Short mmCIF file of C-alpha atoms and ligand atoms in Angstrom, two decimals:
data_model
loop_
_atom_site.label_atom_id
_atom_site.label_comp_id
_atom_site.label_asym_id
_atom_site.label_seq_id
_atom_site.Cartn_x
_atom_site.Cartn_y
_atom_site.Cartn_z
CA UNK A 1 31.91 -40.29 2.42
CA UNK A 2 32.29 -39.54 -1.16
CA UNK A 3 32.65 -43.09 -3.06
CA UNK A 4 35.08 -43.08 -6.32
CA UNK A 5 33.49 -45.68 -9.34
CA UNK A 6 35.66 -48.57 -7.99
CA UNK A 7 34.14 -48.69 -4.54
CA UNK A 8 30.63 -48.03 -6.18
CA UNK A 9 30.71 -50.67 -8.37
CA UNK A 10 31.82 -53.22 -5.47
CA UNK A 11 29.37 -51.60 -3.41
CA UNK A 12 26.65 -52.59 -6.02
CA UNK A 13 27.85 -56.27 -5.60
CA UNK A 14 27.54 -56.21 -2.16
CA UNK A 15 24.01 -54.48 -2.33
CA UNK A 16 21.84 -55.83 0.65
CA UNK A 17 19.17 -58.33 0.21
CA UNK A 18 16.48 -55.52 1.08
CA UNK A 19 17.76 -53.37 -1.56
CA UNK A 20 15.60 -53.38 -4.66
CA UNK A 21 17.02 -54.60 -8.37
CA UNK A 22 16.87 -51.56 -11.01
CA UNK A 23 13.64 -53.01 -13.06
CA UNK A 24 15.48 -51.09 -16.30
CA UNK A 25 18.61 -54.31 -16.42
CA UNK A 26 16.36 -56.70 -17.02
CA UNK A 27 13.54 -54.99 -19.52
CA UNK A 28 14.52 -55.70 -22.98
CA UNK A 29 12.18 -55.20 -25.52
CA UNK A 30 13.47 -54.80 -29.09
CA UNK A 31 13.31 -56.24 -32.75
CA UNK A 32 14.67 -59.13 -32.74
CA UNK A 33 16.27 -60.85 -35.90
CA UNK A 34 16.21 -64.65 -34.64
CA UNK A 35 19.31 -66.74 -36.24
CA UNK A 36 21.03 -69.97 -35.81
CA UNK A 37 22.94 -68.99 -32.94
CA UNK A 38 19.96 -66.82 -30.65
CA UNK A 39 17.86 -70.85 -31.20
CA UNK A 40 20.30 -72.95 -30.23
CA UNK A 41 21.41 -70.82 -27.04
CA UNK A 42 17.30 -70.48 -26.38
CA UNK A 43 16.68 -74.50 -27.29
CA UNK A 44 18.44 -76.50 -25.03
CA UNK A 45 16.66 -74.89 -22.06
CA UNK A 46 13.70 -75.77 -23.97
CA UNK A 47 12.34 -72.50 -22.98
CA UNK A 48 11.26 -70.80 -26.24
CA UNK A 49 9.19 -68.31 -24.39
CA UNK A 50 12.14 -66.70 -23.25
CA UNK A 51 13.72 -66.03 -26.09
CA UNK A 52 10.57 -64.90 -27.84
CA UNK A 53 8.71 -62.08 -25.05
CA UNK A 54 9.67 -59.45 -27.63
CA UNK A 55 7.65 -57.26 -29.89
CA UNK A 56 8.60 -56.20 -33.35
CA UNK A 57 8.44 -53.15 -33.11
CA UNK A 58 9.34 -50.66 -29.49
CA UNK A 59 9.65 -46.74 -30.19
CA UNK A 60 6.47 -44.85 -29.42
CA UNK A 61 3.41 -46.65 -27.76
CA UNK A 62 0.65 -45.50 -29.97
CA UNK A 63 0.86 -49.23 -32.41
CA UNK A 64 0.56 -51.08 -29.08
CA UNK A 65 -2.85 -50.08 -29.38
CA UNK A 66 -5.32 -53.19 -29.65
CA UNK A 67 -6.09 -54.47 -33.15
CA UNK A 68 -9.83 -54.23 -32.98
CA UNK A 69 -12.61 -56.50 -34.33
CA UNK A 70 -15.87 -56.12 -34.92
CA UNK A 71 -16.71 -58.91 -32.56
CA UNK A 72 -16.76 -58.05 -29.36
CA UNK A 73 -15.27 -60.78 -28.01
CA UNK A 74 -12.38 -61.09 -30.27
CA UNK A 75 -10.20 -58.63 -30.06
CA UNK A 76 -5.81 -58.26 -30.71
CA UNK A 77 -4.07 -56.23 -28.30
CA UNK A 78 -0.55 -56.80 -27.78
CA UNK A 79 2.10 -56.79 -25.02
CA UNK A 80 0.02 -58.34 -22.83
CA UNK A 81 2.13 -59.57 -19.75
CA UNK A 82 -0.73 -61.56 -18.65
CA UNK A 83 0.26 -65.04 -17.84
CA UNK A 84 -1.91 -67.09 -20.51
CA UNK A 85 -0.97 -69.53 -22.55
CA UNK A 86 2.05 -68.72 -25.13
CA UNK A 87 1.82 -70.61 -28.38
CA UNK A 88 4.16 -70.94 -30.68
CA UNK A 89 2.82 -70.27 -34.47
CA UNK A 90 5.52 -70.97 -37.19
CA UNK A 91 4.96 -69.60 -41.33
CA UNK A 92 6.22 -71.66 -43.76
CA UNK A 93 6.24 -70.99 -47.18
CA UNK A 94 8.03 -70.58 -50.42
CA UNK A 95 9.90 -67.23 -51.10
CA UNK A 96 7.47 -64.33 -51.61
CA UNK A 97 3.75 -66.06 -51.32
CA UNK A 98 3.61 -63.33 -48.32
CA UNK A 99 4.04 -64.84 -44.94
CA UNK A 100 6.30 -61.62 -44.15
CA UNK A 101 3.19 -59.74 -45.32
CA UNK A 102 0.99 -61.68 -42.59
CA UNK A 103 3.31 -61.52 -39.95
CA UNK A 104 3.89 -58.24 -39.98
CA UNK A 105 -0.10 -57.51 -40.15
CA UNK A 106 -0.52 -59.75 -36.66
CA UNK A 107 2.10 -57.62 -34.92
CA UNK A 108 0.39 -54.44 -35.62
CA UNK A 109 3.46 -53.05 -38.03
CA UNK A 110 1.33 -53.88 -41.34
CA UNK A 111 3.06 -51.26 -43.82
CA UNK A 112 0.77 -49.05 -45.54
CA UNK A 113 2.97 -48.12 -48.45
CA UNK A 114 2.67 -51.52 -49.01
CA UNK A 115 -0.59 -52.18 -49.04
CA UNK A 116 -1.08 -49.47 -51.55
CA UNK A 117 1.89 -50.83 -53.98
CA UNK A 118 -0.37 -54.30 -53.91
CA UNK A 119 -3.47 -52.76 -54.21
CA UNK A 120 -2.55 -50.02 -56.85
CA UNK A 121 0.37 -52.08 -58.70
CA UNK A 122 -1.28 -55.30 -58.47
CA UNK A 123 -2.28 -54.85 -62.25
CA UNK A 124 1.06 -53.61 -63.21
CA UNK A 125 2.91 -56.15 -61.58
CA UNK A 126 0.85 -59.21 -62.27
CA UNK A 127 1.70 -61.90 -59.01
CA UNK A 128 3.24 -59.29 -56.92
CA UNK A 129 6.73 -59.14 -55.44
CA UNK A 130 8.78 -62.10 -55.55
CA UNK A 131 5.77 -64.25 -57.22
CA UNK A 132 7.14 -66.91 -59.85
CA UNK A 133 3.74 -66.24 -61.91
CA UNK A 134 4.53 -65.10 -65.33
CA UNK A 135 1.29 -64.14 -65.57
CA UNK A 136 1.21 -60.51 -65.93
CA UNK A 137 -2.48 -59.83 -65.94
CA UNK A 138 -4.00 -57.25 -63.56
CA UNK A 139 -5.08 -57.48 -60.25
CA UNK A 140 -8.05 -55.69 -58.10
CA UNK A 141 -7.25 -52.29 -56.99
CA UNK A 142 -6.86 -53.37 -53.09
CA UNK A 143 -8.42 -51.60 -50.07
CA UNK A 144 -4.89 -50.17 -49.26
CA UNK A 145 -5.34 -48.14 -51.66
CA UNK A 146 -6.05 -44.65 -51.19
CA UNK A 147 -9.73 -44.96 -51.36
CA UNK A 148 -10.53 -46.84 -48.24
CA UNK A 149 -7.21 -45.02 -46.57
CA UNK A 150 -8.06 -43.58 -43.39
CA UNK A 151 -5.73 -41.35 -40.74
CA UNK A 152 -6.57 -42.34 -37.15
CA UNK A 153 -6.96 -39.66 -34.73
CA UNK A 154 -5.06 -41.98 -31.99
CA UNK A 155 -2.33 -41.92 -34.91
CA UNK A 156 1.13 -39.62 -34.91
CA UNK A 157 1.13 -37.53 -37.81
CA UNK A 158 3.15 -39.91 -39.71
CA UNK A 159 0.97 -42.79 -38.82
CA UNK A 160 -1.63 -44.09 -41.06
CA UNK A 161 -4.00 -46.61 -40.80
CA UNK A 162 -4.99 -48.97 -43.27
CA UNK A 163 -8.46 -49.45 -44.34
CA UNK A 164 -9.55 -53.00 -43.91
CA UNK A 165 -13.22 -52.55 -44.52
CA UNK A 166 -14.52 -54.47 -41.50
CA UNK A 167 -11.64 -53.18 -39.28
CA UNK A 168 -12.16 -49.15 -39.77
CA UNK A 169 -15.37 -49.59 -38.91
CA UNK A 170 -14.34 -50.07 -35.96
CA UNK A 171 -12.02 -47.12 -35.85
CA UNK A 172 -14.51 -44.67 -34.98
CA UNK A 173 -15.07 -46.93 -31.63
CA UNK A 174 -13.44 -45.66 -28.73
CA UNK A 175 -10.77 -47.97 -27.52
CA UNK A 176 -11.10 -50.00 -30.40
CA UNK A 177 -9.21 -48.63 -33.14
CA UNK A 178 -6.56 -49.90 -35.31
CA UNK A 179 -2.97 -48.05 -36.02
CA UNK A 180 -0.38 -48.82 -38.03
CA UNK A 181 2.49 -47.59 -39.34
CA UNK A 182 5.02 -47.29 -41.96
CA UNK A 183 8.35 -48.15 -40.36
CA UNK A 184 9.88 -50.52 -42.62
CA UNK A 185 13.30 -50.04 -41.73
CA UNK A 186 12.68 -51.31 -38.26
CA UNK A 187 12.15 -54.79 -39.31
CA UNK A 188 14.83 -57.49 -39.90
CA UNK A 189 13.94 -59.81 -42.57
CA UNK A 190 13.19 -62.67 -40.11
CA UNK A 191 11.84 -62.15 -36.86
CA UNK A 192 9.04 -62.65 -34.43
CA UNK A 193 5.70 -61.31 -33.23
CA UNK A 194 4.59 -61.99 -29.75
CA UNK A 195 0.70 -60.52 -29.23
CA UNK A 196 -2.16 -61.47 -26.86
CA UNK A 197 -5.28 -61.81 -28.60
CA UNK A 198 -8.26 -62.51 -26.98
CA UNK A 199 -10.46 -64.85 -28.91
CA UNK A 200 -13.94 -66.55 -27.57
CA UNK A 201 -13.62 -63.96 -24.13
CA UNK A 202 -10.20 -65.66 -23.42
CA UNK A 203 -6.74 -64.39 -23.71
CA UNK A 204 -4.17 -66.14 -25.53
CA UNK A 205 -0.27 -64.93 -26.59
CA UNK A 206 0.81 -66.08 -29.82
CA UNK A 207 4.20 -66.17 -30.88
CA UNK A 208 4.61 -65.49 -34.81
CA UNK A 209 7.85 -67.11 -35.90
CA UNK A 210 8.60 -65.68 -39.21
CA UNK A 211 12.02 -67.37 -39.14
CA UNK A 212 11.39 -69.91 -42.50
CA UNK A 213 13.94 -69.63 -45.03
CA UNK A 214 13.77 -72.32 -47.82
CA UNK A 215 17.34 -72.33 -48.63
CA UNK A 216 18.50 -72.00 -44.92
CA UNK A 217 20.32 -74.54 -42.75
CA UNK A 218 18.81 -78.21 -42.43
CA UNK A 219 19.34 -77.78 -38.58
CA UNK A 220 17.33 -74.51 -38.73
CA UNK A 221 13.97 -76.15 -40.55
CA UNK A 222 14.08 -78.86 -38.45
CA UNK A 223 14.06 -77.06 -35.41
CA UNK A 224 11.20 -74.98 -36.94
CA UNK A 225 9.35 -78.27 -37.74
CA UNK A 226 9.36 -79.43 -34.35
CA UNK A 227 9.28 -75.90 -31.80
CA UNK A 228 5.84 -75.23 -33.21
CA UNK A 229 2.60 -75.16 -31.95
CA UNK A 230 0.72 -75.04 -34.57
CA UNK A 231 1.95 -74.00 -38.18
CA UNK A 232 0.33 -71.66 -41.30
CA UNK A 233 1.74 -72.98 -44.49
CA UNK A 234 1.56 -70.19 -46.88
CA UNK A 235 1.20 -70.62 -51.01
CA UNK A 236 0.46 -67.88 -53.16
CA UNK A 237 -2.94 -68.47 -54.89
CA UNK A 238 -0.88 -66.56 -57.96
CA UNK A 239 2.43 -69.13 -57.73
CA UNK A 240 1.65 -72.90 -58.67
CA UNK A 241 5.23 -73.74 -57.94
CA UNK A 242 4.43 -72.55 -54.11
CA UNK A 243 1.35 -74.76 -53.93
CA UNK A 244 2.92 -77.69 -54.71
CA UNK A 245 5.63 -76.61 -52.27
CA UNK A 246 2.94 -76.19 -49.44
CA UNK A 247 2.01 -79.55 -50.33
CA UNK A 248 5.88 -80.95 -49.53
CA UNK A 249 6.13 -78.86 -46.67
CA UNK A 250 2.88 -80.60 -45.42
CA UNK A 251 4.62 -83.65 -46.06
CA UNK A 252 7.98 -82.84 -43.98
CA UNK A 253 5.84 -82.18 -41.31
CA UNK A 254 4.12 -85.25 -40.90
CA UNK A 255 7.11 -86.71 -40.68
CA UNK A 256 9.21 -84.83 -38.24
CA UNK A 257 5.73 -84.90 -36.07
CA UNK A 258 4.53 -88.21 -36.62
CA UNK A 259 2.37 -89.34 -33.78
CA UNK A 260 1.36 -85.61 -32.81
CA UNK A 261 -1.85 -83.57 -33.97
CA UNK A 262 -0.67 -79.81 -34.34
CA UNK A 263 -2.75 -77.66 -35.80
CA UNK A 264 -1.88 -77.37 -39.32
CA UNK A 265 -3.76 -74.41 -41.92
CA UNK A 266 -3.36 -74.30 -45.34
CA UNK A 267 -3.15 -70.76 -46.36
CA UNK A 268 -3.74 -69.19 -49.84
CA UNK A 269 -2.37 -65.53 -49.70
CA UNK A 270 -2.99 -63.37 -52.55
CA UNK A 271 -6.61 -63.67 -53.18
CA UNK A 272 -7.11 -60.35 -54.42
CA UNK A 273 -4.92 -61.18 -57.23
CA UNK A 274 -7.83 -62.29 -59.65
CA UNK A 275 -7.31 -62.06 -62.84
CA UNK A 276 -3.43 -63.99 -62.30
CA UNK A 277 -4.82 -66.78 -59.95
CA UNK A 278 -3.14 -69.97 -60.94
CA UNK A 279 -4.52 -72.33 -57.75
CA UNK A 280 -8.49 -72.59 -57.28
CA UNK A 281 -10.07 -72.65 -53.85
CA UNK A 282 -11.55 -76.03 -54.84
CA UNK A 283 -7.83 -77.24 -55.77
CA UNK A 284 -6.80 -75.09 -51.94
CA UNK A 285 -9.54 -77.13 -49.89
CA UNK A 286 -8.94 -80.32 -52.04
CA UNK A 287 -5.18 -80.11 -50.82
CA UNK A 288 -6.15 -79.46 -47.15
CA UNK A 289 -8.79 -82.06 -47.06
CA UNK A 290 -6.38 -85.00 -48.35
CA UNK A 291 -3.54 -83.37 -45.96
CA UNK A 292 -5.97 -83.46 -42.86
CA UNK A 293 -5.70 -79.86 -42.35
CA UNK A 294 -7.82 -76.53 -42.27
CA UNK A 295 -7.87 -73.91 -45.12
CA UNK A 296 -8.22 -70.14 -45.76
CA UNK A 297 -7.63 -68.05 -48.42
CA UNK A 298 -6.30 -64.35 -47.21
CA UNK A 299 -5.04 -61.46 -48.59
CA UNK A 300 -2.29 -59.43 -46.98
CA UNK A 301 -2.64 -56.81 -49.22
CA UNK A 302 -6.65 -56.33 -48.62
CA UNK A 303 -6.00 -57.67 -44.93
CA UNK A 304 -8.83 -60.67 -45.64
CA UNK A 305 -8.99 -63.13 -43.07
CA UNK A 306 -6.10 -62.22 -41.60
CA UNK A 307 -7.43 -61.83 -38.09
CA UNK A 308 -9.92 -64.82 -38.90
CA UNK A 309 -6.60 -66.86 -39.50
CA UNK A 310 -4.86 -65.92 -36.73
CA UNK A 311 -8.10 -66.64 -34.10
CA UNK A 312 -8.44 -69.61 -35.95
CA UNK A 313 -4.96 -70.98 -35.13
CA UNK A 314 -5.95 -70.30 -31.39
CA UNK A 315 -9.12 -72.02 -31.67
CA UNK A 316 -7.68 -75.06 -33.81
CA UNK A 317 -5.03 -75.36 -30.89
CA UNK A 318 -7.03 -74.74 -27.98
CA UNK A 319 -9.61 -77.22 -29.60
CA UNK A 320 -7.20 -80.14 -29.70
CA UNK A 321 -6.11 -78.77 -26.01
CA UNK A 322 -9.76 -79.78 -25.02
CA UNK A 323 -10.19 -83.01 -26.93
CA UNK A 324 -6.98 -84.47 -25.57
CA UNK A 325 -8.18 -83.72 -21.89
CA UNK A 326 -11.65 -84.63 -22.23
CA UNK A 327 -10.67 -88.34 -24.38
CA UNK A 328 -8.28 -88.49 -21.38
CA UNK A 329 -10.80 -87.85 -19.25
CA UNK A 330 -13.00 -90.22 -21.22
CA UNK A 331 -10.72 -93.42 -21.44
CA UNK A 332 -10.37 -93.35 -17.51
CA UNK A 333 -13.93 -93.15 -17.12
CA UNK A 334 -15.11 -95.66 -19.84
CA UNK A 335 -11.74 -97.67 -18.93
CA UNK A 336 -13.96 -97.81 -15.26
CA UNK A 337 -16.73 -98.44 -16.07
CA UNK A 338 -17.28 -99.95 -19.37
CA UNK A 339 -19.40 -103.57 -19.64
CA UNK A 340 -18.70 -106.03 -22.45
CA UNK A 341 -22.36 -105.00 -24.51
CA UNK A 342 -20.41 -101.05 -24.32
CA UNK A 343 -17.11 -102.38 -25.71
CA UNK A 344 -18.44 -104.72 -28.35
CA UNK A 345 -20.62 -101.66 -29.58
CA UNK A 346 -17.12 -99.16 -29.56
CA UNK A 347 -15.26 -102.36 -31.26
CA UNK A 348 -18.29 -102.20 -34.21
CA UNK A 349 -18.31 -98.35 -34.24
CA UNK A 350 -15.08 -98.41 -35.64
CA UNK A 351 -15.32 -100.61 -38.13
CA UNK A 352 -18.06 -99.07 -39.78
CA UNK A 353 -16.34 -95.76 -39.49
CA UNK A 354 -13.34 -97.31 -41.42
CA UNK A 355 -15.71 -98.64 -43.93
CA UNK A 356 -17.81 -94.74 -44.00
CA UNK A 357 -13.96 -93.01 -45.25
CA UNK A 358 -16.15 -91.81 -48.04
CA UNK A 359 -18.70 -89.70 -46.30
CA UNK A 360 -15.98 -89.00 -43.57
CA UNK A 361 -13.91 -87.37 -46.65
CA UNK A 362 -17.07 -85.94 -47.76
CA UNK A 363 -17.65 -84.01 -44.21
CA UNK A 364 -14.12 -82.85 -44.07
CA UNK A 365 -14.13 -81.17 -47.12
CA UNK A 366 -17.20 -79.41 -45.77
CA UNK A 367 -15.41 -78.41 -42.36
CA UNK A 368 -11.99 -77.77 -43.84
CA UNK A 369 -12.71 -74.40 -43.84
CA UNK A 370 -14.48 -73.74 -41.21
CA UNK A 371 -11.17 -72.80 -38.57
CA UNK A 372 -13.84 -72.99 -34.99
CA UNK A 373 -13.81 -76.87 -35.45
CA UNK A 374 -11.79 -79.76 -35.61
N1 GTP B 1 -1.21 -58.36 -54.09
C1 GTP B 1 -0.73 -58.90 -52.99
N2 GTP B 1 0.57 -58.83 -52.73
C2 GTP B 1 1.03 -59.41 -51.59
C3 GTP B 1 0.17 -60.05 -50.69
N3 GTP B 1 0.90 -60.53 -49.66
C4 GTP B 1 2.17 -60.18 -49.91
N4 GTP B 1 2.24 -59.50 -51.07
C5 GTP B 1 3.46 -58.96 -51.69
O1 GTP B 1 4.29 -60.05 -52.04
C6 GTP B 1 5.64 -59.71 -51.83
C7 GTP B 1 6.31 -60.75 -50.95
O2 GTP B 1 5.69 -60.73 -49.68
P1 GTP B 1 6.46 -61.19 -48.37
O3 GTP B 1 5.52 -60.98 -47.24
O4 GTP B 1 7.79 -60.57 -48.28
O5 GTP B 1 6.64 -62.71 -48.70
P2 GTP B 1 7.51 -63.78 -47.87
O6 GTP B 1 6.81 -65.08 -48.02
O7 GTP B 1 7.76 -63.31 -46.49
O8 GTP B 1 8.84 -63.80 -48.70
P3 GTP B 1 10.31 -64.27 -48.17
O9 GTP B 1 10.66 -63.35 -47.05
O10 GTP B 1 11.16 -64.13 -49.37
O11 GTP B 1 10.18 -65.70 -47.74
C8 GTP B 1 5.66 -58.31 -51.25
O12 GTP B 1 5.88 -57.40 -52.30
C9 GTP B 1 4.26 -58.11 -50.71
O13 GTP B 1 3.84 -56.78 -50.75
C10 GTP B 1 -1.23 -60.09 -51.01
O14 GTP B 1 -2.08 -60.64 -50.29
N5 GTP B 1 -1.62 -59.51 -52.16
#
């Protein structure tokens, strides 16, 4: 019996229960430009994840390759479908201090071309792209430029991969090589970048919202400053103005997540900008220490500590993920078992901890950078 495409399609609705799905209707993979409207249908489910299982980037396999580290038990792969935890990482920032710039190296779709602008124009351009620096001294000459270039053989021929020192060293490795491409026209200005990485042996998906705009809707920044995770709060070391802004940011924060501990780091993009650095690293860790968070200093353009940042937002979470369970753990058992002698002591151990806020300052100025702790 030949069907015509009326009877098919009510065939199709009365498809029996032992009849298979087509996978390819429900597989949706694509760049995804998140707005107002794609959060607020994904929000009131309160399931994020859903909305953000997508990758930045879909034609061709090859940059799906894992981002490799030297350390081998640290190492970025994406599209992982493995069912570990999914953390949500939100940028913030100030126009142009180069959260784009990170994002885009996390997901794997670091451009080259610009890379090589940074690196190469840095001393043209002063504080590059978008920077409110009038400085216009010169810059290093960055390892995107063509010096430390190198072509992967994994990569298509119009693939290139940059040269982060410590990261083609590992290009020669098999299965641990790092691609990337030039494919700028792919990406919407905001999006998101959903990778596994495996950091300390064990697997963890981060979701990189790169969704902050400072001039965009108050409903909009205060759903970003409460769907996080854990946040990166981007300044350009070249842009005063986007320091102090960090600092406000930090501020917000606190407030719209008063009572929680999220991982918080202080980021200071741009460091191979030298010669038009208007924000020290003392003035950096100074601002992280007095807003109780961690602090790095990175460089998109050079790719340093990127991947240290990004394991060190999984750490900094999973950390706080072990500190709550164990004090949880603790309280029950202490709560058990504790005599009067054992409380009087916890009752004076606090006190002189309040009166020690010097040296307590003094050791978190030492540990503020150091992204494996608390
Ligand atoms: N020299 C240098 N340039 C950088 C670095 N990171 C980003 N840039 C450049 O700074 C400019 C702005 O970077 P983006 O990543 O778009 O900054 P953004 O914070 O996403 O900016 P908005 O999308 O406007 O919020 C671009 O021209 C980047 O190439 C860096 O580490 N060093």
């Amino acid at each position: 019996m030949t069907l015509n495409r009326g009877d098919k399609l009510r065939y199709l609705d009365k498809r029996r229960g032992s009849m298979p799905f087509s996978v390819h209707q429900h597989l949706h993979r694509r760049s995804m430009p998140v707005d107002e409207r794609d959060l607020r249908a994904a929000l009131p489910q309160g399931e994020l994840s859903g909305l953000v299982r997508c990758t930045s980037y879909s034609p061709g396999e090859a940059h799906r390759e894992s981002w490799a580290s030297d350390s081998s038990d640290s190492v970025i792969s994406s599209g992982s479908d493995s069912d570990s935890s999914l953390y949500k990482v939100i940028l913030l920032g100030e126009h142009g201090v180069g959260k784009t710039s990170l994002a885009r190296i996390f997901g794997g779709v670091e451009d080259c071309a610009d890379a090589e602008e940074a690196g190469e124009g840095a001393g043209r351009r002063g504080a590059a792209g978008g920077s409110r620096s009038p400085a216009g001294g010169g810059g290093l000459p960055g390892p995107g430029s063509r010096r430390s270039e190198r072509r992967s053989a994994a990569a298509p021929p119009r693939a290139s991969a940059c040269g982060h020192p410590s990261l083609s060293r590992a290009a020669g490795r098999p299965g641990r090589r790092r691609v990337s491409f030039i494919f700028r026209t792919f990406l919407p200005a905001g999006n998101t970048y959903d990778r596994s990485i495996v950091v300390d042996g064990e697997e963890a998906s981060l979701v990189v919202f790169d969704i902050w705009e400072q001039d965009d809707s108050q409903w909009l920044q205060n759903h970003c400053m409460k769907m996080g995770d854990a946040y990166i709060i981007v300044y350009s070391v070249t842009d005063k103005v986007s320091f102090e802004k960090a600092s406000e940011l930090r501020i917000q924060l606190r407030r719209a997540r008063q009572t929680e501990d999220i991982p918080i780091i202080l980021v200071g993009n741009k460091s191979d900008l030298v010669r038009s650095r208007e924000v020290s690293v003392d003035e950096g860790r100074a601002c992280a220490v007095v807003f109780d968070c961690k602090f790095i200093e990175t460089s998109a353009a050079l790719h340093h500590n990127v991947k240290d940042l990004f394991e060190g937002i999984v750490r900094q979470i999973r950390l706080r993920k072990d500190s709550k369970e164990d004090n949880a753990r603790r309280m029950a058992n202490t709560k058990r078992r504790e005599s009067i002698g054992k409380k009087a002591k916890r009752f004076l151990g606090k006190i002189v901890a309040k009166n020690n806020k010097k040296m307590a300052f003094k050791a978190k100025s030492k540990s503020c950078h150091d992204l494996s702790v608390l």
